[in-house]
XYZ file of N, CA and C in Angstrom:
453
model
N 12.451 -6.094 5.349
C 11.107 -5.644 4.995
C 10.055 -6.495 5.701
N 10.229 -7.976 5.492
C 9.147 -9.038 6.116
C 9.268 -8.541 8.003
N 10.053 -8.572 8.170
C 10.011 -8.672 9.815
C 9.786 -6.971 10.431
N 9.999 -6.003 9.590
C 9.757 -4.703 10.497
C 8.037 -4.810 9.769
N 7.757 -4.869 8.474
C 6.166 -4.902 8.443
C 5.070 -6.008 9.397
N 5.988 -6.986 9.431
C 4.957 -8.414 10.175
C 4.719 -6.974 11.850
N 6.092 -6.715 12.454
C 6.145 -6.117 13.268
C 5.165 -5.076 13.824
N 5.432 -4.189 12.535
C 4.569 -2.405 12.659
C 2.894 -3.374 12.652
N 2.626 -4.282 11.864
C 1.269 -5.023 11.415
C 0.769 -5.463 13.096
N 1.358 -6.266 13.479
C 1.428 -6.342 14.886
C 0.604 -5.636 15.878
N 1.381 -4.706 15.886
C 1.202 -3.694 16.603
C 0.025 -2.803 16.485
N -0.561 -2.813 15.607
C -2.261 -2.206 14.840
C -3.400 -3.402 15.587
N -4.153 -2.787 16.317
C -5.308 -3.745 17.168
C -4.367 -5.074 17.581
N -3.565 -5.182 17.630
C -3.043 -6.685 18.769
C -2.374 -7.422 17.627
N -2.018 -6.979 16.520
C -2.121 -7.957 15.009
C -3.487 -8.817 14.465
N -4.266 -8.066 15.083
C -5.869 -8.787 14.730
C -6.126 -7.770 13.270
N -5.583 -8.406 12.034
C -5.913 -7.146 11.052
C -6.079 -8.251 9.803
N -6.159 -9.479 10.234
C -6.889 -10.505 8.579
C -8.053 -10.024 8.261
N -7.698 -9.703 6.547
C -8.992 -9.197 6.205
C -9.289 -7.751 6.431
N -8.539 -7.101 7.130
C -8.768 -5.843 7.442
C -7.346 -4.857 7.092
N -6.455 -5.418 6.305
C -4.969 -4.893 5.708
C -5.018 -4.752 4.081
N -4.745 -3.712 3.494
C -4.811 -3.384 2.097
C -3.222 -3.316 1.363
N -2.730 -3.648 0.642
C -1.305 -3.861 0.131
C -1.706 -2.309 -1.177
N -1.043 -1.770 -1.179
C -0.431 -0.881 -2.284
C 0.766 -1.179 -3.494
N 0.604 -1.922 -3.727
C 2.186 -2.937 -4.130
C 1.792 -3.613 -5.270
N 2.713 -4.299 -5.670
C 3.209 -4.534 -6.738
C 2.885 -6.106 -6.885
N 2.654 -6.858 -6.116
C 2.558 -8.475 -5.582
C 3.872 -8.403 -5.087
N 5.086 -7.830 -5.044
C 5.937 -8.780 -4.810
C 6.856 -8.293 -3.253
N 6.328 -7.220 -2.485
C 6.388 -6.989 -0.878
C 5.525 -7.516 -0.188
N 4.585 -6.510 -0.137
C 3.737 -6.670 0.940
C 2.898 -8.115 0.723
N 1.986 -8.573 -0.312
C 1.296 -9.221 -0.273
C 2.217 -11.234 0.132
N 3.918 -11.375 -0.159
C 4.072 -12.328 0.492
C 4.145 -12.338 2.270
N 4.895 -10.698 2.719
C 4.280 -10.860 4.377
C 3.368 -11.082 4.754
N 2.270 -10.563 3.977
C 0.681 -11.179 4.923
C 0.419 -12.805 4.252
N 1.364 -13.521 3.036
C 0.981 -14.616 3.072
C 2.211 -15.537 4.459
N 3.376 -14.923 4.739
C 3.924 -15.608 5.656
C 2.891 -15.734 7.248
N 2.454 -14.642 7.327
C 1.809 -14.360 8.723
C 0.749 -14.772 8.325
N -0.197 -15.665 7.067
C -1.802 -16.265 7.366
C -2.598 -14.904 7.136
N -2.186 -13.951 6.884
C -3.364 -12.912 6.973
C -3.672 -12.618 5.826
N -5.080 -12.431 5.098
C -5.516 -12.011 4.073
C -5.806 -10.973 4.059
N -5.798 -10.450 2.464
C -5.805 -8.834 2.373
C -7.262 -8.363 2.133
N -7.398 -7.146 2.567
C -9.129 -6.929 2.528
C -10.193 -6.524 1.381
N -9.343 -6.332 0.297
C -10.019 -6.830 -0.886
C -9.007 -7.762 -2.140
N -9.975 -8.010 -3.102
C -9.454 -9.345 -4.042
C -8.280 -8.482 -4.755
N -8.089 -7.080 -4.558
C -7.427 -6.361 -5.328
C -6.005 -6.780 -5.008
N -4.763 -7.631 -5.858
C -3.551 -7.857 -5.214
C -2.290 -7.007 -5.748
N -2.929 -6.260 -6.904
C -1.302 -5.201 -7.789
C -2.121 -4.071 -7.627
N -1.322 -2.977 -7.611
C -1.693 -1.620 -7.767
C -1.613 -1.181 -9.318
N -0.926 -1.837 -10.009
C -0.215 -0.917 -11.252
C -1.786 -0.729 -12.075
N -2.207 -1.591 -11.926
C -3.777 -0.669 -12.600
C -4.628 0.668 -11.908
N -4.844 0.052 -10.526
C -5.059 1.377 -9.506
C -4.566 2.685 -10.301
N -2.962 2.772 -10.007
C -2.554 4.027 -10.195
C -1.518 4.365 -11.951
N -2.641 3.686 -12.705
C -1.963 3.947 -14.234
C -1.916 5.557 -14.674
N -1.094 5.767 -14.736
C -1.345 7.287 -15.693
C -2.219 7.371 -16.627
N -2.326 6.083 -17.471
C -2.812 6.113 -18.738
C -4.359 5.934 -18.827
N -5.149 6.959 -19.040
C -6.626 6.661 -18.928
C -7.169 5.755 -19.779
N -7.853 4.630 -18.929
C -8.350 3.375 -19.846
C -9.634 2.880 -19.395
N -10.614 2.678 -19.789
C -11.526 1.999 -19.346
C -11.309 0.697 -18.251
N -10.475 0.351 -18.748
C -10.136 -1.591 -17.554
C -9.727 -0.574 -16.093
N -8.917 0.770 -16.568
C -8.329 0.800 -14.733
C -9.362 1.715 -14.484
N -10.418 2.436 -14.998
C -11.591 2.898 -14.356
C -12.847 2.243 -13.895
N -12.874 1.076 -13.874
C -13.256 0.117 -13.931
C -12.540 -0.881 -12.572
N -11.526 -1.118 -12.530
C -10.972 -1.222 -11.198
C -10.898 -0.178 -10.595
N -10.669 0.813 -10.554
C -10.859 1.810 -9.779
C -11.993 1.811 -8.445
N -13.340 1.983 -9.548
C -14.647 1.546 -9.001
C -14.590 0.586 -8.105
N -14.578 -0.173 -8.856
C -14.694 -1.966 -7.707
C -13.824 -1.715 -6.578
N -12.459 -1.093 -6.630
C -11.515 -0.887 -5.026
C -12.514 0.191 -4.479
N -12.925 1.299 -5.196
C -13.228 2.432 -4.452
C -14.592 1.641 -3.485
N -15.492 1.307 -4.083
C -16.943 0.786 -3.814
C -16.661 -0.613 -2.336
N -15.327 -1.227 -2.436
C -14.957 -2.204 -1.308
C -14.657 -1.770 -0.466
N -13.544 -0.440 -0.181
C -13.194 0.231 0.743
C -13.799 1.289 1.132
N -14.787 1.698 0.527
C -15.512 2.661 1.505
C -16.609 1.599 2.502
N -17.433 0.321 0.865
C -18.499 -0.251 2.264
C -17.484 -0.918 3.362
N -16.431 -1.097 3.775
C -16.035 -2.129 4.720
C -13.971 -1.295 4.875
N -13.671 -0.118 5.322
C -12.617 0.592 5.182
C -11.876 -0.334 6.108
N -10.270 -0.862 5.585
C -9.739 -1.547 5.966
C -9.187 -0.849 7.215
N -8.352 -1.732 8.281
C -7.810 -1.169 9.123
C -6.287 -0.252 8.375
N -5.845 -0.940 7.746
C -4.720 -0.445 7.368
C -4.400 -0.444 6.186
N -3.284 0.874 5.580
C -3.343 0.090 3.784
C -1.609 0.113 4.023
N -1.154 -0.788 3.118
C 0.537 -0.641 3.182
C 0.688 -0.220 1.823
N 1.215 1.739 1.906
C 1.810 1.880 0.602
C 3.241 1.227 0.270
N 3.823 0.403 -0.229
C 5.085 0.378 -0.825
C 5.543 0.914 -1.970
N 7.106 1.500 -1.212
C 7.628 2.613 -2.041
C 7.498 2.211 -4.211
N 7.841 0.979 -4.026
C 7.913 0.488 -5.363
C 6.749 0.842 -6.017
N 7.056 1.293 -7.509
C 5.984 0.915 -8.632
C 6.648 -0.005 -9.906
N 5.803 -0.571 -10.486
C 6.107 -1.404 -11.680
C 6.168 -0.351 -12.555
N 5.084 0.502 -12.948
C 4.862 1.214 -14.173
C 5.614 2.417 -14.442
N 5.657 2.696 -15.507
C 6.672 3.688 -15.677
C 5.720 5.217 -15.177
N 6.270 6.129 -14.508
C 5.803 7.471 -14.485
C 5.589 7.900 -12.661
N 5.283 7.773 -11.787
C 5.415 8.431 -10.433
C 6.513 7.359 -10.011
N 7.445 7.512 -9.413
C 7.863 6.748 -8.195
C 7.718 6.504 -6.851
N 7.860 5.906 -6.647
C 7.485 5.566 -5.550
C 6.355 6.258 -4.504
N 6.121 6.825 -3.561
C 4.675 7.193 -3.001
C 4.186 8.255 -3.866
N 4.463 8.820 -4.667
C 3.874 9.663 -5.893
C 3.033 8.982 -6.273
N 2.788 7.560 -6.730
C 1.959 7.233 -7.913
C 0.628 7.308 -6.928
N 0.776 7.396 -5.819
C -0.814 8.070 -5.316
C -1.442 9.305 -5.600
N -0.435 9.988 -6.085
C -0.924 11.320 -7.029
C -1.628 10.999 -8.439
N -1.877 10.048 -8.734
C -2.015 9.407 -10.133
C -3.715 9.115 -10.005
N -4.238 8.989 -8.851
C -5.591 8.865 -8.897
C -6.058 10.117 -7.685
N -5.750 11.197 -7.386
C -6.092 11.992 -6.393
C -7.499 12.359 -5.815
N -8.562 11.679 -6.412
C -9.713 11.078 -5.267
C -9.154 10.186 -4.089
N -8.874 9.055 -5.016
C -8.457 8.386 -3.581
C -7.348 8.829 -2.612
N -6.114 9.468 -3.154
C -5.399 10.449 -2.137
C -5.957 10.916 -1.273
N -6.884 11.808 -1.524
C -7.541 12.649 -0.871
C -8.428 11.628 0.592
N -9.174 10.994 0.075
C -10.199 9.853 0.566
C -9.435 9.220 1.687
N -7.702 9.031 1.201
C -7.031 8.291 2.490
C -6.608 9.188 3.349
N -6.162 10.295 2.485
C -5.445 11.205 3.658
C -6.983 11.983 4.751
N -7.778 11.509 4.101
C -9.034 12.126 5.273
C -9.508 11.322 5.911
N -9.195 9.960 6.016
C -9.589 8.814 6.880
C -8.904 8.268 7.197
N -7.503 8.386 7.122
C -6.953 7.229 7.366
C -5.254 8.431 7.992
N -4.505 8.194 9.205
C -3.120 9.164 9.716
C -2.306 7.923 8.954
N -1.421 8.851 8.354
C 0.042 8.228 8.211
C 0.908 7.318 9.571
N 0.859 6.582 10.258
C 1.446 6.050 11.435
C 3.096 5.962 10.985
N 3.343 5.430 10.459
C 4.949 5.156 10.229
C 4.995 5.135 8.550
N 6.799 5.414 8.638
C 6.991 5.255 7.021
C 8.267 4.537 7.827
N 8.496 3.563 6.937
C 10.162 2.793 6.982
C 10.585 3.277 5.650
N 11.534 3.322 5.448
C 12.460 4.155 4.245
C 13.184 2.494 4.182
N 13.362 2.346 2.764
C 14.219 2.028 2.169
C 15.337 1.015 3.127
N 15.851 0.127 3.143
C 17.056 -0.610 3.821
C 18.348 -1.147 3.499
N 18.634 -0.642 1.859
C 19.403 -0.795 1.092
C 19.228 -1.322 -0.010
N 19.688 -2.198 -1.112
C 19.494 -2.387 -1.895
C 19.705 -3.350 -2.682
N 18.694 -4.038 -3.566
C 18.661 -5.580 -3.955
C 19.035 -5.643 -5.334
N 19.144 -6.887 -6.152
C 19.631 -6.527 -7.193
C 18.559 -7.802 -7.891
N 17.340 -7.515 -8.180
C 16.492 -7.925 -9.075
C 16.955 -8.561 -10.346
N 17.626 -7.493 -10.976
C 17.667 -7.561 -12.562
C 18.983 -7.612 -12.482
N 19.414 -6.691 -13.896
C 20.546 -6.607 -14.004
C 21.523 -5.303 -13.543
N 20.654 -4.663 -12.932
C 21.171 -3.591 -11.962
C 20.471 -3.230 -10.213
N 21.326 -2.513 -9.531
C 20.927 -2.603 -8.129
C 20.134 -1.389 -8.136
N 18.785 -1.994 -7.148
C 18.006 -0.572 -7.325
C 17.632 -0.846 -5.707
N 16.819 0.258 -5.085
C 16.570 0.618 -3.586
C 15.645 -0.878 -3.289
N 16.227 -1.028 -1.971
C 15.035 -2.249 -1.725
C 13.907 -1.179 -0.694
N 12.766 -1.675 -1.110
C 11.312 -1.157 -1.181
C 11.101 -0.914 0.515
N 10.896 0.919 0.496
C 10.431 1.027 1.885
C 8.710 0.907 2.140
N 8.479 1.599 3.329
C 6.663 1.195 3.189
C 6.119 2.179 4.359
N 4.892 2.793 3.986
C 4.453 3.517 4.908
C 3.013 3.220 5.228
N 2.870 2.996 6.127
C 1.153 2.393 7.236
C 0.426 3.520 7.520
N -0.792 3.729 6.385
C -2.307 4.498 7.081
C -2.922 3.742 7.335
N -3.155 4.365 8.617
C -4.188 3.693 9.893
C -5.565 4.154 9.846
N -6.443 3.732 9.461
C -7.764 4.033 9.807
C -7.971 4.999 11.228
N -8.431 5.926 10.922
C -8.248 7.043 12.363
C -9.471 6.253 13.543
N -8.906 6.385 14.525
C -9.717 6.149 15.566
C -9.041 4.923 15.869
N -8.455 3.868 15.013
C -7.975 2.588 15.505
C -6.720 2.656 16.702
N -6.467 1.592 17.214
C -5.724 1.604 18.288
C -4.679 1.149 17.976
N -3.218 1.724 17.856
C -2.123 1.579 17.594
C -0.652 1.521 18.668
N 0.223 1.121 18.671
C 1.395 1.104 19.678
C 2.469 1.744 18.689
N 2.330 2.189 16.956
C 3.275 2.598 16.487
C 3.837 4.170 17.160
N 4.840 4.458 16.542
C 5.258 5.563 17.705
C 5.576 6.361 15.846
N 4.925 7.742 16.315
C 4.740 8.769 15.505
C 6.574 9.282 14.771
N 7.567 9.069 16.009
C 8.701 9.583 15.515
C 9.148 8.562 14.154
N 8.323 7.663 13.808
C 9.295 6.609 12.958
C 8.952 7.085 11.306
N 8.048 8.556 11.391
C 7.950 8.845 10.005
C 8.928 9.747 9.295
C-alpha cells in the first residue's frame, strides 16, 4: 500500500502535492504514507468516519461544513479514497454515497486517475479481512503520468 501510493503520489505534479493531498480514510492508510514521505494533508480533517456517517447528527453536519467550505476555497490536488471504512453501513468506496453532495462535487471536479484494488489480506483483529485498496481523484486540469488502464 505505502510504496504503490508514495508512487501513484509521485507521479501527480512531480510529487509536489504537500498540502495539496486529501486522505479519505480511516487514520490508519493513507494518512501514515504522507507522514513517511513529509507531506501534509490539505485540510486538519484526518478520519472520514464522521464525513461519511449514515447517522444524521449535528457534530457530522457540522464537519461536513468546515471540509466542504476548505475544499472548495483552496481544492486539493488530490483526494485518496481508501477502500476501508470504520463505521458500520457502506463499504468500502460506497460510503461516498453517504454524503452525495460531495460525490457529486468530486466526481465534477476532480477524474478518477487510478484505483489499486486490494493486495491481499491482513489480519488486524481476530479475523483476516482485505488489506485496503485506494483510488486517486485528480483535480481536472492537473498534470499527471498515471496511466488510465490501472482503473
Amino acid at each position: 500500500f505505502d510504496a504503490m501510493l508514495a508512487a501513484d503520489l509521485h507521479r501527480i505534479s512531480g510529487g509536489d502535492v504537500s498540502g495539496r493531498v486529501q486522505c479519505l480514510d480511516t487514520i490508519q492508510d493513507c494518512l501514515p504514507t504522507l507522514d513517511a514521505l513529509h507531506l501534509l494533508p490539505a485540510t486538519p480533517v484526518l478520519a472520514d468516519q464522521a464525513l461519511f456517517d449514515p447517522r444524521p447528527q449535528p457534530a457530522v453536519e457540522i464537519l461536513r461544513r468546515r471540509f466542504e467550505q476548505a475544499v472548495t476555497a483552496q481544492p486539493p490536488l488530490v483526494f485518496v479514497a481508501v477502500s476501508g471504512y470504520f463505521l458500520e453501513g457502506r463499504s468500502g468506496y460506497r460510503k461516498l454515497e453517504e454524503w452525495p453532495a460531495f460525490e457529486r462535487w468530486l466526481n465534477a471536479n476532480y477524474t478518477l486517475a487510478v484505483e489499486r484494488p486490494s493486495a491481499g489480506e491482513v489480519r488486524w483483529w481476530s479475523r483476516p479481512q482485505p488489506e485496503p485498496g485506494y483510488r486517486l481523484y485528480v483535480l481536472k486540469g492537473t498534470p499527471t503520468q498515471l496511466s488510465s488502464d490501472n482503473r
